[in-house]
XYZ file of C-alpha atoms in Angstrom:
160
model
C -60.272 29.267 2.026
C -57.972 30.565 -0.694
C -55.570 28.186 -2.327
C -51.950 29.135 -1.731
C -50.145 26.181 -3.243
C -46.401 25.923 -3.446
C -44.535 24.167 -6.217
C -41.437 22.207 -5.277
C -39.255 19.423 -6.678
C -40.302 15.793 -6.351
C -37.988 14.365 -3.692
C -37.102 10.861 -2.498
C -39.324 11.382 0.544
C -42.305 12.042 -1.747
C -42.240 8.599 -3.383
C -44.147 6.565 -0.783
C -46.723 9.276 0.085
C -47.639 9.672 -3.599
C -48.307 5.969 -4.160
C -52.036 6.691 -3.882
C -51.665 9.064 -6.859
C -50.235 6.257 -8.962
C -53.156 4.024 -8.010
C -55.579 6.624 -9.393
C -54.214 6.228 -12.925
C -52.978 2.651 -12.607
C -54.981 0.733 -9.960
C -52.959 -2.461 -10.412
C -49.532 -0.870 -9.757
C -47.735 -2.293 -6.727
C -45.840 -0.203 -4.215
C -42.536 -1.717 -5.333
C -43.277 -0.979 -9.014
C -44.278 2.598 -8.151
C -41.169 3.060 -6.035
C -38.863 1.883 -8.820
C -40.626 4.072 -11.384
C -40.913 7.193 -9.231
C -37.330 7.082 -7.936
C -36.095 7.606 -11.493
C -37.766 11.037 -11.389
C -36.666 12.252 -7.956
C -34.539 15.382 -7.725
C -30.816 14.705 -7.373
C -27.727 16.857 -7.859
C -26.673 16.768 -11.493
C -29.884 15.159 -12.771
C -31.122 17.204 -15.698
C -32.920 14.743 -17.981
C -35.783 13.776 -15.657
C -37.506 15.090 -12.592
C -40.793 15.986 -11.059
C -42.678 18.718 -9.314
C -45.342 18.641 -6.664
C -47.923 21.193 -5.619
C -48.491 21.385 -1.884
C -51.600 22.810 -0.263
C -51.520 25.123 2.731
C -51.267 22.104 5.095
C -48.210 20.831 3.228
C -50.040 17.852 1.726
C -49.271 16.900 -1.850
C -52.199 18.057 -4.013
C -50.676 17.507 -7.456
C -47.783 15.682 -9.082
C -46.077 15.882 -12.480
C -43.145 13.664 -13.511
C -41.161 14.811 -16.549
C -38.240 13.870 -18.767
C -36.494 15.384 -21.747
C -37.470 13.904 -25.100
C -37.491 14.671 -28.807
C -40.493 15.473 -30.945
C -40.590 15.394 -34.723
C -42.412 18.734 -34.763
C -40.618 20.549 -31.941
C -37.185 18.993 -31.461
C -36.101 18.797 -27.811
C -39.119 18.996 -25.487
C -40.151 18.513 -21.892
C -42.357 15.387 -21.847
C -44.634 14.910 -18.836
C -45.236 11.208 -18.260
C -47.510 11.528 -15.240
C -49.800 14.469 -14.442
C -52.119 13.991 -11.474
C -54.257 16.457 -9.542
C -55.501 15.096 -6.246
C -57.137 18.155 -4.656
C -60.797 17.418 -5.301
C -61.970 20.650 -3.666
C -59.908 22.967 -5.887
C -58.539 20.994 -8.834
C -58.351 23.981 -11.210
C -55.961 25.879 -8.921
C -53.661 22.894 -8.447
C -53.740 22.061 -12.161
C -52.881 25.672 -13.038
C -49.952 25.686 -10.580
C -48.575 22.426 -11.983
C -48.849 23.709 -15.546
C -47.212 27.053 -14.677
C -44.377 25.196 -12.943
C -43.841 22.905 -15.927
C -44.078 25.750 -18.445
C -41.513 27.756 -16.468
C -39.204 24.759 -16.306
C -39.506 24.162 -20.058
C -38.868 27.852 -20.821
C -35.859 28.026 -18.461
C -34.326 25.025 -20.251
C -35.023 26.447 -23.707
C -37.562 23.825 -24.778
C -40.005 25.066 -27.433
C -42.818 22.738 -26.330
C -44.249 20.812 -23.449
C -46.032 17.482 -24.060
C -48.312 16.364 -21.221
C -49.602 12.791 -21.032
C -52.949 12.724 -19.250
C -55.212 9.783 -18.369
C -57.494 8.628 -21.183
C -60.477 9.915 -19.189
C -59.239 13.522 -19.415
C -60.571 15.884 -22.043
C -58.764 18.622 -23.955
C -60.794 21.130 -21.942
C -59.075 19.928 -18.749
C -55.849 21.727 -19.798
C -56.817 25.230 -20.978
C -54.511 26.532 -23.683
C -53.378 23.033 -24.685
C -54.538 21.014 -27.680
C -54.521 17.312 -28.458
C -51.313 16.776 -30.418
C -51.507 12.992 -30.569
C -53.188 10.024 -29.016
C -51.022 7.396 -27.381
C -52.343 3.940 -28.072
C -51.372 1.050 -25.814
C -51.560 -2.684 -26.228
C -50.097 -5.206 -23.841
C -47.755 -7.726 -25.437
C -46.273 -10.858 -24.028
C -42.898 -10.362 -22.403
C -39.958 -11.213 -24.634
C -37.507 -13.854 -23.581
C -34.577 -12.514 -21.581
C -32.326 -13.121 -24.596
C -34.209 -10.522 -26.633
C -35.448 -8.166 -23.908
C -34.554 -4.543 -24.542
C -32.738 -2.957 -21.654
C -34.499 0.000 -20.044
C -32.420 3.167 -19.846
C -30.478 3.340 -16.610
C -31.946 5.737 -14.056
C -28.762 7.811 -14.364
C -29.545 8.356 -18.065
C -32.873 10.013 -17.317
């Protein structure tokens, strides 16, 4: 069957059903941690600095998810930064991936951003996003948690 996906905003009701997506890229994440993280990207009136889009298949099931925020790049200035990009339609991943990318590119263009930075799992290759190139590699190392006296406060959800 032909893929006729629809792109729509990531809503509060999408948080719990997309928990399995989070487990694909972060198997240890708990439902409560995912809920807290994902809620900061849900569509709300007046929220312009963070959001998300989903791609739905013809049955209405979520087949892809991208969570984004505004950020600044040394090379590009203000950009749309995609923190989570997951395609979960194993039968037709290229179609879902293309829809997600078109949705994100349209969003970035509508907002006047000159670039879109997409964070993908370390297992992805540059070939998995046609037309994109590796601009940087994000390195990660776990560190011990600072004492509460010195802990940096995370930005409030309203600031995203």
